[in-house]
Coordinates of C-alpha atoms in Angstrom, one line a residue:
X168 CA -4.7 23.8 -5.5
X169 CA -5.2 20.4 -4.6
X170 CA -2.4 18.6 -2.4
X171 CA -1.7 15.1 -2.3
X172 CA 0.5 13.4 -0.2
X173 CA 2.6 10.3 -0.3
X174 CA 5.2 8.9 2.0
X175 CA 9.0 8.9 0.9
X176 CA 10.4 11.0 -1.8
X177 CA 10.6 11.7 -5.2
X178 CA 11.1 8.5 -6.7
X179 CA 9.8 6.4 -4.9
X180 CA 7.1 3.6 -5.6
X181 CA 4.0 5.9 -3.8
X182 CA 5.0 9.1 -5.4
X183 CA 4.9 7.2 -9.2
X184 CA 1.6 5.8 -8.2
X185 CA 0.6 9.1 -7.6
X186 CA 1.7 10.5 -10.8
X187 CA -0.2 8.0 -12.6
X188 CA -3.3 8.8 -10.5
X189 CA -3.0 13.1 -11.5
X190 CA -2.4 11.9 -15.2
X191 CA -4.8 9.4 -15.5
X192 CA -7.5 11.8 -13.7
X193 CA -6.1 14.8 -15.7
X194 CA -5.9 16.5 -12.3
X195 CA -4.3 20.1 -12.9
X196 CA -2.5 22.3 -10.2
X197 CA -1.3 19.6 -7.8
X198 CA 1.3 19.8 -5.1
X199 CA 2.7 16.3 -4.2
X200 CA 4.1 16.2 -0.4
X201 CA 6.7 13.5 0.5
X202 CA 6.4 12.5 4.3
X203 CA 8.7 10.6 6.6
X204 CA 6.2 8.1 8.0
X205 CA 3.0 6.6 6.9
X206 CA 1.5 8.1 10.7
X207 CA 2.3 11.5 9.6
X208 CA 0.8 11.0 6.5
X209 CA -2.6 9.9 7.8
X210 CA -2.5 12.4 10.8
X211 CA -1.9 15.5 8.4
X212 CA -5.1 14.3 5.7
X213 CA -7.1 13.9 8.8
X214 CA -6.3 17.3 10.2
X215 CA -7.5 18.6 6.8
X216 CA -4.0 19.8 5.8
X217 CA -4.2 17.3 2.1
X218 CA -6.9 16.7 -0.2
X219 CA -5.6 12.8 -0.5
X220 CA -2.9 10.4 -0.1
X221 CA -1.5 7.7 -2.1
X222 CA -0.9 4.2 0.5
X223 CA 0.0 0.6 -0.2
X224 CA -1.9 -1.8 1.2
X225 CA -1.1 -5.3 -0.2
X226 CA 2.2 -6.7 -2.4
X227 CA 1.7 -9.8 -4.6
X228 CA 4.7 -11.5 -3.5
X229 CA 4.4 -10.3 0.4
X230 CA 0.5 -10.2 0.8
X231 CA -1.4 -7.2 2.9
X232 CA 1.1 -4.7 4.3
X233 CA 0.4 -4.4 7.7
X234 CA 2.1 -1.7 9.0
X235 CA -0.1 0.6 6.5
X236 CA -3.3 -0.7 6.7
X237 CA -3.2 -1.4 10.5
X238 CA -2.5 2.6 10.8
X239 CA -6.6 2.7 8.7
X240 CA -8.5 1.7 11.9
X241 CA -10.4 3.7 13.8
X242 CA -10.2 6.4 11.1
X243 CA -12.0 8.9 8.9
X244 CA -10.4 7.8 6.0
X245 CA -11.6 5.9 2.6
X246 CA -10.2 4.6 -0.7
X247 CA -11.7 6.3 -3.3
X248 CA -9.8 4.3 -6.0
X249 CA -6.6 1.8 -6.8
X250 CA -3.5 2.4 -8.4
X251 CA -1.3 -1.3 -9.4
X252 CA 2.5 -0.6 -9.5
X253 CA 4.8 -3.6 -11.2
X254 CA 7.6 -3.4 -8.3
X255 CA 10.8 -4.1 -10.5
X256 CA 14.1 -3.5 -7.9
X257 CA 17.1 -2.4 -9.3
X258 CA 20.6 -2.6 -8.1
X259 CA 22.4 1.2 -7.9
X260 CA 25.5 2.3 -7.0
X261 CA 28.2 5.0 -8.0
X262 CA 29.9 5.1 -11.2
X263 CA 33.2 3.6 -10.1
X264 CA 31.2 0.7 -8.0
X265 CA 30.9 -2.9 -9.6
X266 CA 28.6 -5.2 -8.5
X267 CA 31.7 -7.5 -6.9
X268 CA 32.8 -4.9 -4.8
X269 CA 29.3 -3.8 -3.6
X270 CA 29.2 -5.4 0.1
X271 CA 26.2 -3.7 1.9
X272 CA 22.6 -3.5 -0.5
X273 CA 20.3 -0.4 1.3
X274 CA 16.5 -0.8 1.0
X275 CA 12.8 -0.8 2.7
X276 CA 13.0 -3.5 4.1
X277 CA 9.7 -4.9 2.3
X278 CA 11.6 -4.5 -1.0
X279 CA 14.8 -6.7 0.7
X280 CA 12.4 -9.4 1.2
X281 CA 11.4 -9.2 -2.1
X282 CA 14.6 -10.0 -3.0
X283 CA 15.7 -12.7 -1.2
X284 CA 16.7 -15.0 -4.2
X285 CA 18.9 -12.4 -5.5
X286 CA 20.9 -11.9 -1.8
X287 CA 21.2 -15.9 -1.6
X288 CA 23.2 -15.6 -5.0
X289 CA 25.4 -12.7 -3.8
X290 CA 26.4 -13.8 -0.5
X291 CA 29.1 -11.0 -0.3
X292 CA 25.9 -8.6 -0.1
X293 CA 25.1 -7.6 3.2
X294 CA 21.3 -6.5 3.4
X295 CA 20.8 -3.3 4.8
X296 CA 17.4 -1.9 5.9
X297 CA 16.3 1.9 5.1
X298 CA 13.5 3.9 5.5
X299 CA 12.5 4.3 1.8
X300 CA 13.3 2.8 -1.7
X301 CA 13.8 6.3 -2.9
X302 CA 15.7 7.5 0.2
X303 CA 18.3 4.8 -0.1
X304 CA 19.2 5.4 -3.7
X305 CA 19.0 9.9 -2.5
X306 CA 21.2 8.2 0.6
X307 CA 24.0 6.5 -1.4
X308 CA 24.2 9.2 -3.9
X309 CA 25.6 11.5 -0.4
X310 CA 27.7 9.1 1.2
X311 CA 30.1 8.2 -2.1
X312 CA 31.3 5.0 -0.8
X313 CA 31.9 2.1 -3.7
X314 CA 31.1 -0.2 -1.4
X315 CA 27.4 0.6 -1.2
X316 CA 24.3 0.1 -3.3
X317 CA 20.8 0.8 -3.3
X318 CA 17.6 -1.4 -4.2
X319 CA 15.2 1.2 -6.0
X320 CA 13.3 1.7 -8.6
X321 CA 14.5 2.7 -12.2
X322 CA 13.2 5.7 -12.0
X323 CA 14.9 7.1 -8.3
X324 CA 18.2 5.7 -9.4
X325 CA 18.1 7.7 -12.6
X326 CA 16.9 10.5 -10.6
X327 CA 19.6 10.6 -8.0
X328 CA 22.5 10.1 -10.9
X329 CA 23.1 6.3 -10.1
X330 CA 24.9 4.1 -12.2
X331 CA 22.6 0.7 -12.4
X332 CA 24.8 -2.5 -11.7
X333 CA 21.7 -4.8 -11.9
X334 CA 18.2 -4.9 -13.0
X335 CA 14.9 -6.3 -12.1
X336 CA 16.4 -8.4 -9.2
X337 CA 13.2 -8.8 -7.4
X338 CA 12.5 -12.7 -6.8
X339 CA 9.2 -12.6 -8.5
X340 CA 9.1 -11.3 -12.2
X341 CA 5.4 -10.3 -11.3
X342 CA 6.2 -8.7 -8.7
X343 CA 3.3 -5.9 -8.0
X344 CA 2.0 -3.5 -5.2
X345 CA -1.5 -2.4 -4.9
X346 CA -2.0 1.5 -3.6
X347 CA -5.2 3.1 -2.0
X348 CA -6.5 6.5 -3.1
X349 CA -7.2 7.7 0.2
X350 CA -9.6 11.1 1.0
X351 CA -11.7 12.2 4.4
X352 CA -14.6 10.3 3.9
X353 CA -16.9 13.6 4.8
X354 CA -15.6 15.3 1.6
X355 CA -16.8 12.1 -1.1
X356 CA -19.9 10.0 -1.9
X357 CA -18.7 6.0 -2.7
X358 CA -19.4 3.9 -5.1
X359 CA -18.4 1.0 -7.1
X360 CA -18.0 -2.1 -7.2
X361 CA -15.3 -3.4 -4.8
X362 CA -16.2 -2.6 -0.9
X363 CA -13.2 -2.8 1.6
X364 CA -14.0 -3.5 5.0
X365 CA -12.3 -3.4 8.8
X366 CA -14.1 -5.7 10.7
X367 CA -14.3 -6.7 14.9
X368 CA -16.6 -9.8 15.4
X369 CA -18.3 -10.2 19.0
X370 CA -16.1 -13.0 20.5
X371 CA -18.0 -15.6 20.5
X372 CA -18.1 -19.1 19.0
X373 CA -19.0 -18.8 15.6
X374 CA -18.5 -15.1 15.2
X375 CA -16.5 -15.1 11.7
X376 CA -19.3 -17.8 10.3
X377 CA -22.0 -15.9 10.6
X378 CA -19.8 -12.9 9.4
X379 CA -19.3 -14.7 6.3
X380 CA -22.4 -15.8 5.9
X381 CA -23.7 -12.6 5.6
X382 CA -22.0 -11.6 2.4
X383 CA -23.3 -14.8 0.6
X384 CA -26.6 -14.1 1.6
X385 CA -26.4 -10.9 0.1
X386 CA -24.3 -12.3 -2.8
X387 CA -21.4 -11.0 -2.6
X388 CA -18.0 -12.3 -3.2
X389 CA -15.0 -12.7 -1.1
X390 CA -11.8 -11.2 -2.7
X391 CA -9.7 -11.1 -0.1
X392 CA -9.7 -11.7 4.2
X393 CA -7.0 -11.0 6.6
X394 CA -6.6 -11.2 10.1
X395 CA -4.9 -8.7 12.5
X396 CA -4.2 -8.6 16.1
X397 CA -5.7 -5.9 18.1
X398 CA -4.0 -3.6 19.6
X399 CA -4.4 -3.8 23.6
X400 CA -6.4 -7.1 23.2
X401 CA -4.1 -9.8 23.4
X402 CA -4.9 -12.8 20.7
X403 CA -7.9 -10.8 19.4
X404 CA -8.3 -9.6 16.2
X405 CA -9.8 -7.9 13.6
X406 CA -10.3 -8.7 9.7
X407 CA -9.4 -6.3 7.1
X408 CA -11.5 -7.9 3.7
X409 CA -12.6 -6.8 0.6
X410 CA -15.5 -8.3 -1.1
X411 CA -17.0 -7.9 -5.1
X412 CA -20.6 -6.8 -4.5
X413 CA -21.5 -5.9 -8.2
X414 CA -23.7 -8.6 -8.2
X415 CA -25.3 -7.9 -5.0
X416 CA -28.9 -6.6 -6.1
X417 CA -30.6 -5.9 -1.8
X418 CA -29.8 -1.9 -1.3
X419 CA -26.2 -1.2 0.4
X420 CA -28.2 0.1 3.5
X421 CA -30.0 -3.2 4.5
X422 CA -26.4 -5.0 4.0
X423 CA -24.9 -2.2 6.5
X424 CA -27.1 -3.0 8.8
X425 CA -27.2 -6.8 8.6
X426 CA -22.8 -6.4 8.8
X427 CA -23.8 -4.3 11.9
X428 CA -25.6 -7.0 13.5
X429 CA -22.6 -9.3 13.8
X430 CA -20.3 -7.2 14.2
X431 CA -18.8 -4.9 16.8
X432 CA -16.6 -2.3 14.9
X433 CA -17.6 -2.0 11.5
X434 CA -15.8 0.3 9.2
X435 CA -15.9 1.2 5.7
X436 CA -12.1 1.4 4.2
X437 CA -13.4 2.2 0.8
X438 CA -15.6 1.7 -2.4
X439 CA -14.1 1.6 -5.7
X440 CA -14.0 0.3 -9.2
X441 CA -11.4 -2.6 -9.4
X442 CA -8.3 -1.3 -11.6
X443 CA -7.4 -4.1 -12.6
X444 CA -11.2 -4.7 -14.3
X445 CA -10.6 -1.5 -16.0
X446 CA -7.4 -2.6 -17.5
X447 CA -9.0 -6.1 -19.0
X448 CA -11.6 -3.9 -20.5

């Protein structure tokens, strides 16, 4: 039996992403875990109690999510593949609730700042931050107060026997959140054609140039570069990137070690075939 965990519950935006993973893979005999925290998610797939994990990483309204990738340093982890989700956040409450007498909106408090235009419209509407999507729609299904709604997704309102009071309320129509297919990076062999990256540079003038330089040498091409603070190393940081190196023709080895050169952590986060390539084709 394979197990695959997520964080939150049943509902929620991670636990649909995996769903479409098992289908899409036409994985059979899968247990999906819900876990309170993204830590405990990581800790238990790296003490070989899962077989993978589902994890967002960036939003295309919010940009990278740092307090999941941040939690991918320094481990034995890779993404094995993508999953997109379109985010659209819907307004739940209970049956007898309207949305004028709804005074306190409950939500992760990535999806209330995803919804900013919607609270600026409703000033009545107190934003409330909650663990999980999911959770907050599970959470104002128990309590039974009028006065109280949830920001969730169709599907966990549905779930939880909300009645929906608005739809799609998100600021940006577009709205979308990339996840990682995570596994132990012992157990696969990667490939494809997007590399993700976590990288330290030696401090030193000029550090990130010759970083950069490196991957158009080898002819590869930038999708993405973030930086992060390190942790213990005041106004240091890291770079979490992902490049396109499908048309990068020198063997992966020689660009390892040319990365290593300039570097001084280097980490693979994952190698994987872009979804969103696979959905234009």
């Amino acid at each position: 039996m394979m197990k695959i965990g997520y964080q939150g519950v049943p509902g929620s935006y991670s636990e649909t992403a995996l769903q479409e993973y098992k289908h899409a893979h036409k994985l059979q005999d899968v247990t999906a875990i819900g876990y309170s925290s993204f830590k405990a998610l990581i800790d238990e797939i790296e003490d070989g109690h899962l077989d993978l994990i589902v994890i967002p990483v960036e939003n295309s309204t919010t940009g990278l999510i740092a307090r999941t990738v941040d939690l991918l340093r320094y481990r034995s982890l890779v993404a094995i593949d993508e999953n997109y989700q379109s985010i659209q956040h819907y307004l739940w409450g209970l049956e007898k609730s309207e949305i004028n007498t709804i005074t306190e909106a409950y939500s992760h408090p990535e999806a209330l700042s995803q919804c900013d235009t919607f609270f600026a419209n409703h000033p009545h509407i107190t934003a409330k931050a909650y663990e999980d999507t999911a959770k907050s729609a599970q959470f104002i299904a128990e309590e039974g107060s009028i006065h109280q709604a949830a920001l969730a997704s169709k599907r966990a309102g549905e779930l939880y026997g909300l009645k929906q009071l608005a739809a799609s309320v998100q600021t940006e129509s577009m709205n979308t959140t990339r996840f990682y297919i995570m596994a132990p990076n012992e157990k696969v062999t990667l490939k494809g054609d997007i590399l993700s990256l976590y990288i330290e540079t030696k401090h030193e003038s000029g550090a990130l140039a010759k970083l950069l330089q490196v991957f158009t040498l080898f002819d590869c091409n930038m999708e993405s570069l973030n930086a992060r603070p390190i942790a213990g190393k005041p106004f240091t940081y890291g770079f979490f990137m992902e490049v396109d190196v499908s048309k990068s023709t020198v063997p992966f080895e020689l660009l390892w070690q040319t990365l290593e050169q300039v570097s001084e952590h280097l980490q693979v986060l994952g190698r994987f075939d872009s979804a969103l390539t696979n959905k234009k084709g």
